[in-house]
Short mmCIF file of C-alpha atoms and ligand atoms in Angstrom, two decimals:
data_model
loop_
_atom_site.label_atom_id
_atom_site.label_comp_id
_atom_site.label_asym_id
_atom_site.label_seq_id
_atom_site.Cartn_x
_atom_site.Cartn_y
_atom_site.Cartn_z
CA MET A 113 125.11 23.40 101.66
CA ASP A 114 123.41 19.99 102.29
CA LYS A 115 119.73 19.44 101.68
CA ASN A 116 118.88 19.17 105.27
CA ARG A 117 120.30 22.70 105.90
CA ILE A 118 118.38 24.11 102.99
CA THR A 119 115.16 22.67 104.25
CA LEU A 120 115.95 24.01 107.68
CA PHE A 121 116.61 27.43 106.28
CA LEU A 122 113.43 27.46 104.15
CA GLN A 123 111.38 26.39 107.34
CA PHE A 124 113.07 29.20 109.20
CA CYS A 125 112.11 31.64 106.44
CA VAL A 126 108.47 30.31 106.57
CA ALA A 127 108.34 30.66 110.33
CA LEU A 128 109.75 34.34 110.20
CA LEU A 129 107.14 35.28 107.65
CA ALA A 130 104.39 33.58 109.63
CA VAL A 131 105.30 35.62 112.65
CA ALA A 132 105.71 38.71 110.50
CA CYS A 133 102.17 38.34 109.37
CA LEU A 134 100.74 37.49 112.97
CA VAL A 135 102.27 40.38 114.61
CA PRO A 136 100.89 43.67 113.34
CA PRO A 137 103.66 46.39 112.58
CA ARG A 138 104.30 48.55 115.69
CA THR A 139 102.95 51.88 115.09
CA ALA A 140 104.68 54.63 117.13
CA GLY A 141 103.02 54.49 120.68
CA ALA A 142 99.53 53.52 120.00
CA GLN A 143 99.79 49.80 120.80
CA ASP A 144 102.67 50.12 123.30
CA PRO A 145 101.73 49.39 126.88
CA PRO A 146 101.95 52.62 129.10
CA ARG A 147 105.25 53.03 130.80
CA VAL A 148 104.99 51.80 134.30
CA VAL A 149 106.25 53.72 137.34
CA GLU A 150 106.25 51.90 140.50
CA ILE A 151 105.89 54.14 143.75
CA SER A 152 105.90 52.49 147.27
CA ALA A 153 104.43 54.29 150.30
CA LYS A 154 105.45 53.89 153.77
CA ARG A 155 104.93 56.09 156.74
CA PHE A 156 105.86 59.10 156.10
CA GLY A 157 107.19 59.07 152.77
CA PHE A 158 107.06 57.70 149.28
CA THR A 159 109.83 55.96 147.41
CA PRO A 160 110.87 57.35 144.92
CA ASN A 161 109.86 60.81 146.24
CA GLN A 162 110.46 62.29 142.92
CA VAL A 163 109.18 61.18 139.41
CA THR A 164 109.49 62.75 135.96
CA LEU A 165 106.80 62.26 133.35
CA LYS A 166 106.40 63.78 129.90
CA ASN A 167 103.54 65.93 129.11
CA GLY A 168 100.83 64.04 127.37
CA GLU A 169 102.55 60.75 127.89
CA THR A 170 100.29 58.03 129.50
CA VAL A 171 101.86 56.30 132.29
CA THR A 172 100.54 53.56 134.82
CA LEU A 173 101.46 54.32 138.32
CA ARG A 174 101.94 51.10 140.21
CA LEU A 175 101.23 52.01 143.99
CA THR A 176 101.92 49.91 146.92
CA SER A 177 102.07 50.38 150.64
CA GLU A 178 104.53 48.80 152.88
CA ASP A 179 102.49 49.31 155.99
CA VAL A 180 99.00 50.86 156.54
CA THR A 181 96.69 52.67 154.09
CA HIS A 182 97.98 55.78 152.60
CA GLY A 183 96.43 58.28 150.17
CA PHE A 184 98.06 59.57 146.98
CA PHE A 185 96.25 62.88 145.95
CA ALA A 186 97.15 65.85 143.38
CA ARG A 187 94.21 67.88 142.46
CA PRO A 188 95.77 69.40 139.30
CA LEU A 189 96.64 65.82 137.98
CA LYS A 190 93.23 64.65 138.97
CA ILE A 191 94.73 61.97 141.19
CA ASP A 192 92.62 60.95 144.20
CA GLN A 193 93.71 57.38 145.14
CA GLU A 194 93.86 55.23 148.20
CA ILE A 195 96.81 52.75 148.60
CA GLU A 196 96.11 49.75 150.78
CA PRO A 197 98.62 47.62 152.12
CA GLY A 198 98.73 44.02 150.75
CA ARG A 199 97.64 44.68 147.21
CA THR A 200 98.91 46.69 144.06
CA THR A 201 96.78 49.73 143.11
CA GLU A 202 97.26 50.87 139.45
CA LEU A 203 96.54 54.32 138.13
CA THR A 204 96.63 55.59 134.81
CA VAL A 205 97.72 59.27 134.53
CA THR A 206 98.19 61.31 131.35
CA PRO A 207 99.61 64.67 132.42
CA GLN A 208 98.02 67.75 130.43
CA ALA A 209 100.51 70.43 131.42
CA ALA A 210 104.19 70.60 132.14
CA GLY A 211 104.83 71.85 135.84
CA VAL A 212 105.93 70.52 139.18
CA TYR A 213 103.28 68.80 141.01
CA THR A 214 103.17 67.96 144.86
CA VAL A 215 101.49 64.50 145.63
CA ILE A 216 100.27 64.36 149.10
CA CYS A 217 99.07 61.51 151.20
CA HIS A 218 95.43 62.30 152.11
CA HIS A 219 94.65 59.38 154.28
CA PHE A 220 95.65 60.01 157.82
CA CYS A 221 98.46 57.67 158.67
CA GLY A 222 99.95 59.04 161.68
CA VAL A 223 101.80 61.89 163.57
CA ASN A 224 103.94 62.76 160.71
CA HIS A 225 101.18 62.42 157.92
CA GLY A 226 101.01 66.08 157.19
CA ASN A 227 104.64 65.84 155.81
CA MET A 228 104.20 62.84 153.65
CA ARG A 229 104.39 63.85 150.05
CA MET A 230 106.27 63.46 146.91
CA VAL A 231 106.88 65.68 143.69
CA ILE A 232 105.84 64.51 139.94
CA THR A 233 107.70 66.86 137.55
CA VAL A 234 105.97 66.95 133.99
CA THR A 235 108.42 68.00 131.23
CA GLU A 236 107.27 69.43 127.77
CA MET B 235 54.81 89.65 159.93
CA LYS B 236 54.46 93.32 160.25
CA GLN B 237 55.58 95.60 157.42
CA ILE B 238 58.60 97.69 158.17
CA ASN B 239 60.17 100.38 156.12
CA ARG B 240 63.53 100.97 157.58
CA ARG B 241 66.47 98.81 157.32
CA ARG B 242 66.76 96.48 160.45
CA PHE B 243 70.23 95.28 161.72
CA MET B 244 71.09 92.58 163.70
CA LYS B 245 74.75 92.41 164.48
CA PHE B 246 77.27 89.56 165.29
CA THR B 247 80.51 91.32 166.04
CA GLY B 248 83.40 89.23 166.32
CA LEU B 249 86.58 90.30 168.01
CA SER B 250 89.78 88.22 167.38
CA LEU B 251 90.77 88.01 170.85
CA GLY B 252 93.95 86.33 169.89
CA ILE B 253 93.03 83.28 171.78
CA GLY B 254 90.54 82.47 169.16
CA THR B 255 87.59 84.53 168.14
CA LEU B 256 84.97 85.98 170.28
CA TYR B 257 81.57 86.61 168.41
CA ARG B 258 79.16 88.97 169.74
CA VAL B 259 75.53 88.71 168.72
CA ILE B 260 73.43 91.85 169.09
CA PRO B 261 69.76 92.31 167.91
CA ALA B 262 70.60 96.13 167.29
CA LEU B 263 67.14 97.37 167.35
CA GLY B 264 66.20 96.35 170.82
CA ALA B 265 62.41 96.55 171.64
CA ASP B 266 60.82 97.43 168.39
CA SER B 267 57.54 95.91 167.54
CA ALA B 268 58.57 94.82 164.09
CA LEU B 269 61.63 93.39 165.24
CA GLY B 270 59.62 91.76 167.84
CA GLY B 271 57.40 90.25 165.18
CA PHE B 272 60.46 88.87 163.49
CA LEU B 273 61.83 87.46 166.63
CA ALA B 274 58.50 85.77 167.38
CA ASP B 275 58.61 84.23 163.93
CA MET B 276 62.01 82.94 164.57
CA ARG B 277 60.89 81.52 167.74
CA ARG B 278 58.02 79.72 166.05
CA SER B 279 60.22 78.48 163.46
CA ASN B 280 63.48 77.90 165.26
CA GLY B 281 62.18 77.03 168.71
CA GLU B 282 64.15 80.06 169.94
CA SER B 283 64.41 83.69 168.99
CA MET B 284 67.73 85.69 169.00
CA SER B 285 69.02 87.58 171.73
CA PRO B 286 72.50 89.09 172.50
CA PHE B 287 75.32 86.78 173.64
CA THR B 288 78.89 86.16 172.95
CA PHE B 289 80.62 82.86 172.05
CA ILE B 290 84.37 82.15 171.38
CA GLN B 291 85.84 79.59 168.86
CA LEU B 292 89.38 78.01 169.93
CA SER B 293 91.17 75.54 167.66
CA ASP B 294 94.06 73.25 167.28
CA SER B 295 95.38 73.07 170.75
CA HIS B 296 97.23 69.82 169.95
CA VAL B 297 97.64 68.72 173.49
CA GLY B 298 100.58 66.48 173.73
CA PHE B 299 102.59 68.08 171.05
CA ASN B 300 105.94 69.09 172.02
CA GLY B 301 108.74 69.96 169.75
CA PRO B 302 110.80 72.71 168.26
CA PRO B 303 107.93 74.53 166.64
CA ASN B 304 106.52 74.92 170.22
CA PRO B 305 108.50 73.76 173.28
CA THR B 306 105.96 75.22 175.64
CA GLY B 307 103.32 72.43 175.12
CA THR B 308 99.90 73.61 176.61
CA ALA B 309 101.02 77.14 177.83
CA ALA B 310 99.19 79.04 174.92
CA PHE B 311 95.95 77.08 175.45
CA GLU B 312 95.99 77.56 179.36
CA ARG B 313 96.74 81.27 178.71
CA ALA B 314 93.75 81.21 176.49
CA VAL B 315 91.67 79.70 179.24
CA GLU B 316 92.76 82.46 181.70
CA VAL B 317 92.10 85.27 179.20
CA ILE B 318 88.54 83.86 178.51
CA ASN B 319 87.92 83.69 182.19
CA GLY B 320 88.98 87.28 182.58
CA LEU B 321 86.65 88.61 180.17
CA PRO B 322 84.16 91.23 181.47
CA GLN B 323 81.29 89.19 179.78
CA THR B 324 81.55 85.38 180.16
CA PRO B 325 80.72 83.82 176.78
CA GLU B 326 78.13 81.43 176.77
CA LEU B 327 79.51 79.14 174.25
CA VAL B 328 82.91 78.17 173.23
CA LEU B 329 83.22 76.02 170.20
CA PHE B 330 86.47 73.92 169.54
CA THR B 331 87.11 73.38 165.86
CA GLY B 332 89.32 70.01 166.17
CA ASP B 333 92.96 68.93 166.90
CA LEU B 334 92.10 69.12 170.39
CA THR B 335 94.89 66.57 170.86
CA HIS B 336 98.03 65.50 169.06
CA ASP B 337 97.78 61.82 168.16
CA SER B 338 99.92 59.02 169.49
CA GLU B 339 100.37 55.42 168.18
CA ASP B 340 99.79 54.35 171.63
CA LYS B 341 96.05 54.48 172.32
CA ASP B 342 96.88 54.91 176.14
CA VAL B 343 99.08 57.89 175.46
CA HIS B 344 96.35 59.49 173.10
CA ALA B 345 93.72 58.81 175.78
CA ALA B 346 95.79 60.65 178.39
CA ARG B 347 96.12 63.73 176.15
CA MET B 348 92.50 63.83 175.54
CA ALA B 349 92.09 63.78 179.42
CA GLN B 350 94.61 66.43 179.72
CA PHE B 351 92.70 68.44 176.91
CA ARG B 352 89.51 68.01 179.00
CA LYS B 353 91.09 69.16 182.08
CA ILE B 354 92.32 72.35 180.69
CA ALA B 355 89.11 72.98 178.74
CA GLY B 356 87.10 72.31 181.74
CA GLY B 357 88.69 75.34 183.34
CA ILE B 358 86.80 77.60 181.05
CA LYS B 359 84.17 79.31 182.87
CA ALA B 360 81.47 79.13 180.09
CA PRO B 361 78.37 77.24 180.58
CA LYS B 362 78.41 75.42 177.18
CA LEU B 363 81.49 74.00 175.38
CA ARG B 364 81.14 72.05 172.12
CA PHE B 365 83.75 70.05 170.11
CA VAL B 366 84.27 68.76 166.74
CA PRO B 367 87.24 66.53 166.05
CA GLY B 368 90.43 67.02 163.86
CA GLU B 369 92.37 64.51 162.05
CA HIS B 370 94.96 64.37 164.95
CA ASP B 371 91.95 63.42 167.32
CA ALA B 372 89.97 61.03 164.95
CA GLY B 373 92.06 60.11 162.01
CA LEU B 374 93.70 56.97 163.23
CA ASP B 375 90.61 55.44 165.11
CA GLY B 376 87.85 56.65 163.25
CA GLY B 377 86.71 58.85 165.97
CA ILE B 378 86.47 56.06 168.84
CA LEU B 379 88.24 58.20 171.32
CA PHE B 380 86.52 61.38 170.40
CA ARG B 381 83.17 59.70 170.86
CA GLU B 382 84.04 58.25 174.17
CA ASN B 383 84.68 61.76 175.52
CA PHE B 384 82.19 64.08 173.70
CA GLY B 385 79.62 61.94 171.94
CA GLU B 386 78.90 62.12 168.23
CA THR B 387 81.36 63.57 165.97
CA HIS B 388 78.57 65.64 164.02
CA TYR B 389 75.68 67.22 165.73
CA SER B 390 73.62 70.25 165.76
CA PHE B 391 72.00 72.37 168.55
CA ASP B 392 70.11 75.77 168.77
CA HIS B 393 71.32 78.55 170.86
CA ARG B 394 69.50 81.79 171.19
CA GLY B 395 67.94 81.60 167.73
CA ILE B 396 71.04 80.28 165.76
CA HIS B 397 71.30 77.00 164.46
CA PHE B 398 74.85 75.56 165.22
CA VAL B 399 75.97 72.55 162.92
CA GLY B 400 78.95 70.62 163.99
CA LEU B 401 80.47 68.85 161.09
CA ASP B 402 83.12 66.04 160.96
CA ASN B 403 85.38 66.16 158.13
CA VAL B 404 88.19 64.13 159.65
CA SER B 405 87.12 60.76 161.01
CA ARG B 406 86.92 58.97 157.73
CA ALA B 407 90.83 59.39 157.62
CA LYS B 408 90.33 61.27 154.30
CA PRO B 409 89.36 64.98 154.11
CA GLU B 410 85.81 64.34 153.57
CA VAL B 411 82.39 64.64 155.17
CA GLY B 412 80.92 61.56 153.63
CA PRO B 413 77.68 60.61 152.12
CA GLU B 414 75.90 59.60 155.43
CA GLN B 415 76.79 62.80 157.11
CA LEU B 416 75.66 64.81 153.99
CA GLY B 417 72.32 62.98 154.18
CA TRP B 418 72.08 63.95 158.00
CA LEU B 419 72.84 67.70 157.38
CA ARG B 420 70.01 67.71 154.66
CA ASN B 421 67.50 66.11 157.23
CA ASP B 422 68.72 68.36 160.08
CA LEU B 423 68.41 71.75 158.09
CA ALA B 424 65.07 70.62 156.33
CA ARG B 425 62.91 71.96 159.22
CA PHE B 426 64.40 75.50 159.17
CA PRO B 427 63.32 78.57 157.04
CA ARG B 428 65.90 79.73 154.66
CA THR B 429 66.46 82.98 156.76
CA THR B 430 67.50 81.11 159.79
CA PRO B 431 71.03 81.98 161.02
CA ILE B 432 73.43 79.02 160.79
CA VAL B 433 76.85 78.90 162.01
CA VAL B 434 78.69 75.62 160.95
CA PHE B 435 81.82 74.71 162.63
CA THR B 436 84.10 72.13 161.51
CA HIS B 437 87.87 71.31 161.53
CA ARG B 438 88.99 71.55 157.76
CA PRO B 439 88.12 74.40 155.31
CA LEU B 440 85.24 73.31 153.11
CA PHE B 441 86.61 74.72 150.12
CA ASP B 442 89.84 74.38 148.10
CA LEU B 443 92.18 76.63 150.18
CA LYS B 444 95.40 74.91 149.51
CA PRO B 445 94.91 71.26 148.25
CA ASP B 446 98.78 70.72 148.13
CA TRP B 447 98.80 71.23 151.80
CA GLU B 448 95.72 69.11 152.44
CA TRP B 449 93.71 72.22 153.17
CA PHE B 450 90.50 71.21 151.61
CA THR B 451 87.54 68.95 152.02
CA SER B 452 86.80 66.67 148.98
CA ASP B 453 83.14 66.86 149.36
CA GLY B 454 83.12 70.48 150.71
CA ASP B 455 81.15 71.51 147.61
CA ASP B 456 78.27 69.09 148.48
CA VAL B 457 78.23 70.71 151.83
CA MET B 458 78.07 74.12 150.36
CA ASN B 459 75.29 72.90 148.06
CA THR B 460 73.14 71.65 150.99
CA LEU B 461 73.72 75.21 152.66
CA ALA B 462 73.09 77.21 149.46
CA PRO B 463 69.43 77.72 150.14
CA TYR B 464 70.17 79.35 153.43
CA GLU B 465 70.68 83.01 153.56
CA ASN B 466 72.60 83.55 156.89
CA VAL B 467 75.42 81.04 156.92
CA THR B 468 78.91 81.45 158.58
CA VAL B 469 81.42 78.59 158.56
CA LEU B 470 84.12 78.60 161.20
CA TYR B 471 87.05 76.12 160.90
CA GLY B 472 90.69 75.49 162.09
CA HIS B 473 93.41 73.18 160.68
CA ILE B 474 95.22 75.74 158.78
CA HIS B 475 96.72 77.28 162.09
CA ARG B 476 96.44 80.98 160.75
CA ASP B 477 93.84 83.64 160.12
CA HIS B 478 91.89 83.36 156.87
CA GLU B 479 88.66 84.83 155.68
CA LEU B 480 86.71 84.07 152.72
CA ASP B 481 83.45 85.51 151.34
CA ASP B 482 82.48 83.05 148.51
CA GLY B 483 79.59 85.54 147.59
CA HIS B 484 77.24 83.71 149.83
CA ILE B 485 78.72 82.07 152.79
CA HIS B 486 81.61 83.45 154.81
CA HIS B 487 84.37 81.36 156.06
CA TYR B 488 86.59 82.18 159.02
CA ALA B 489 89.59 80.23 160.25
CA ALA B 490 90.92 80.45 163.86
CA ARG B 491 94.60 80.41 164.73
CA SER B 492 96.11 77.56 166.49
CA LEU B 493 97.22 77.40 170.21
CA ILE B 494 100.30 75.49 169.36
CA PHE B 495 102.10 76.62 166.36
CA ALA B 496 101.45 78.73 163.19
CA PHE B 497 101.78 77.81 159.71
CA PRO B 498 102.84 80.46 157.02
CA ASP B 499 101.02 81.93 154.20
CA PRO B 500 100.63 79.27 151.33
CA ALA B 501 100.79 81.97 148.82
CA VAL B 502 104.24 82.84 149.64
CA ALA B 503 105.81 79.91 151.45
CA PRO B 504 107.40 77.32 149.34
CA GLU B 505 106.61 74.48 151.81
CA LYS B 506 104.19 73.57 154.64
CA LYS B 507 106.41 73.98 157.70
CA PRO B 508 105.56 75.55 161.12
CA LEU B 509 106.83 78.96 161.64
CA PRO B 510 109.93 78.75 164.06
CA PHE B 511 109.17 79.35 167.74
CA ASP B 512 110.18 82.67 169.01
CA LYS B 513 111.42 82.53 172.52
CA GLU B 514 110.83 86.25 173.24
CA HIS B 515 107.26 85.99 172.00
CA PRO B 516 106.14 82.41 172.81
CA PHE B 517 102.52 83.30 171.64
CA LYS B 518 103.39 85.02 168.40
CA ASN B 519 101.18 84.14 165.36
CA LEU B 520 99.22 81.78 167.91
CA GLY B 521 95.79 82.28 169.10
CA LEU B 522 97.36 84.05 171.93
CA ARG B 523 98.85 87.36 170.88
CA THR B 524 99.50 90.85 172.24
CA VAL B 525 98.75 93.95 169.89
CA ALA B 526 98.53 97.46 170.05
CA ASP B 527 95.27 98.60 168.57
CA GLY B 528 95.11 102.43 169.13
CA GLY B 529 98.20 103.89 167.50
CA PRO B 530 101.64 103.96 168.91
CA LYS B 531 100.73 105.60 172.25
CA THR B 532 98.44 102.68 173.31
CA LYS B 533 99.94 100.18 175.60
CA PRO B 534 99.87 96.61 174.01
CA GLN B 535 97.05 94.68 175.47
CA HIS B 536 95.52 91.17 174.73
CA ALA B 537 94.15 91.80 171.31
CA LEU B 538 90.67 93.01 171.24
CA ALA B 539 90.82 94.81 167.96
CA VAL B 540 92.78 93.10 165.37
CA ASN B 541 90.77 91.58 162.66
CA ASN B 542 87.49 92.80 163.98
CA VAL B 543 84.65 91.09 162.21
CA GLU B 544 81.17 92.22 162.08
CA LEU B 545 78.43 89.69 161.13
CA THR B 546 75.42 91.79 160.46
CA LEU B 547 72.13 90.10 160.12
CA ARG B 548 70.39 92.89 158.16
CA GLU B 549 67.15 93.80 156.49
CA TYR B 550 63.90 91.91 156.64
CA GLY B 551 61.40 93.34 154.35
CA GLY B 552 58.39 91.48 155.50
CA VAL B 553 59.22 88.27 153.81
CA ASN B 554 61.75 86.90 155.88
CA GLY B 555 64.16 88.59 153.83
CA ILE B 556 66.91 88.63 156.27
CA GLN B 557 70.46 88.69 155.02
CA GLN B 558 73.63 88.29 156.89
CA LEU B 559 76.83 89.99 156.18
CA LEU B 560 80.21 89.65 157.49
CA ARG B 561 82.44 92.49 157.16
CA LYS B 562 85.24 94.36 158.60
CA PRO B 563 84.46 97.61 160.37
CA SER B 564 86.59 100.32 158.93
CA PHE B 565 88.93 101.46 161.78
CU1 LIG C 59 100.39 58.51 154.57
#
């Protein structure tokens, strides 16, 4: 191994050490950004129309609308949100109980508004 | 006010006519001096004292709707008008609790549906018709079309000693009344003594009946709290296209059937889907229905007895202590 290579190797080791010191150890979950779930609304449905979350897991719902203002509402999950077109609405949710929850659009958006809904399944 | 010892009753009897509900308001004691004193008090505080009259609630005619759950369009609504006009006693007042029309993206089409609604409703031979919007009337345009036709979406008026309050919980697009209207309601009620009989009529239920099906009003609790000091409050609403009664311990809530299609019972139905149309019984589960009310021998007739409701204004003990009860008579 020539001198240059050894120097390079040592520099690499120092760099690695520096990085290791700078980045705190990743403890389970605490520092992880919440999982992001993207949901888009369009008259008269949501895509996807079924999402599975884990009980107690904090997730970010990233909501968008492709057309008009919609609503995003589920009383048991404490979700009561409007989704305006042209911007992204973020919502943090931590389900507190397993179950199957219906989310409805509760901002009147047209003739089939009453059928605009999706399901969030929360598993143990 | 004069002292009285006996219980005093003042009744509203409500007959579910099938086409909606007919309420009959009866001061049960007739010309009694103590009652006379009470009525005089009512007149002073309320501008008007109570006297007998009947009124009807109609709901959810959805003029313009045409589809598998009801291919007959306005047939039930038109039949309801005929039934009302054939009543032995013309009701003095007809309240419409929203979804007068079915909405359309096309403003002209929606306006034409509203005109058709007015034409049919205009055939009712009652001196006073009052309306509040449903989300299908006012959800898309914030109530513009409704106001062009009927004026403000919330308002109040007095009729024979009862204070009627029309509330709008649809035109903000979300199921809510909103802070401005709540402020208005507080002011509107402030001048009344707590014994004044109040009938609130609105489109959506003011309580969480089935939030998953959008059967609720977000700030319904605020409305209830505003009404809480008043002892004689009844809420009439529509939206759910089926019968429902709730006595929350203080305020009595009644839903009217629809004149277009019915929804199932949310306690047992897996999803919110209209009940299928029955060709043999086109008015089944609608506001218009035919029932037998006196046992198997009775000929079916237009329902004058099912779900009879009695709204009893009872007892005043010298301190305006009038309470009102809604209950089903036993028969
Ligand atoms: Cu929507």
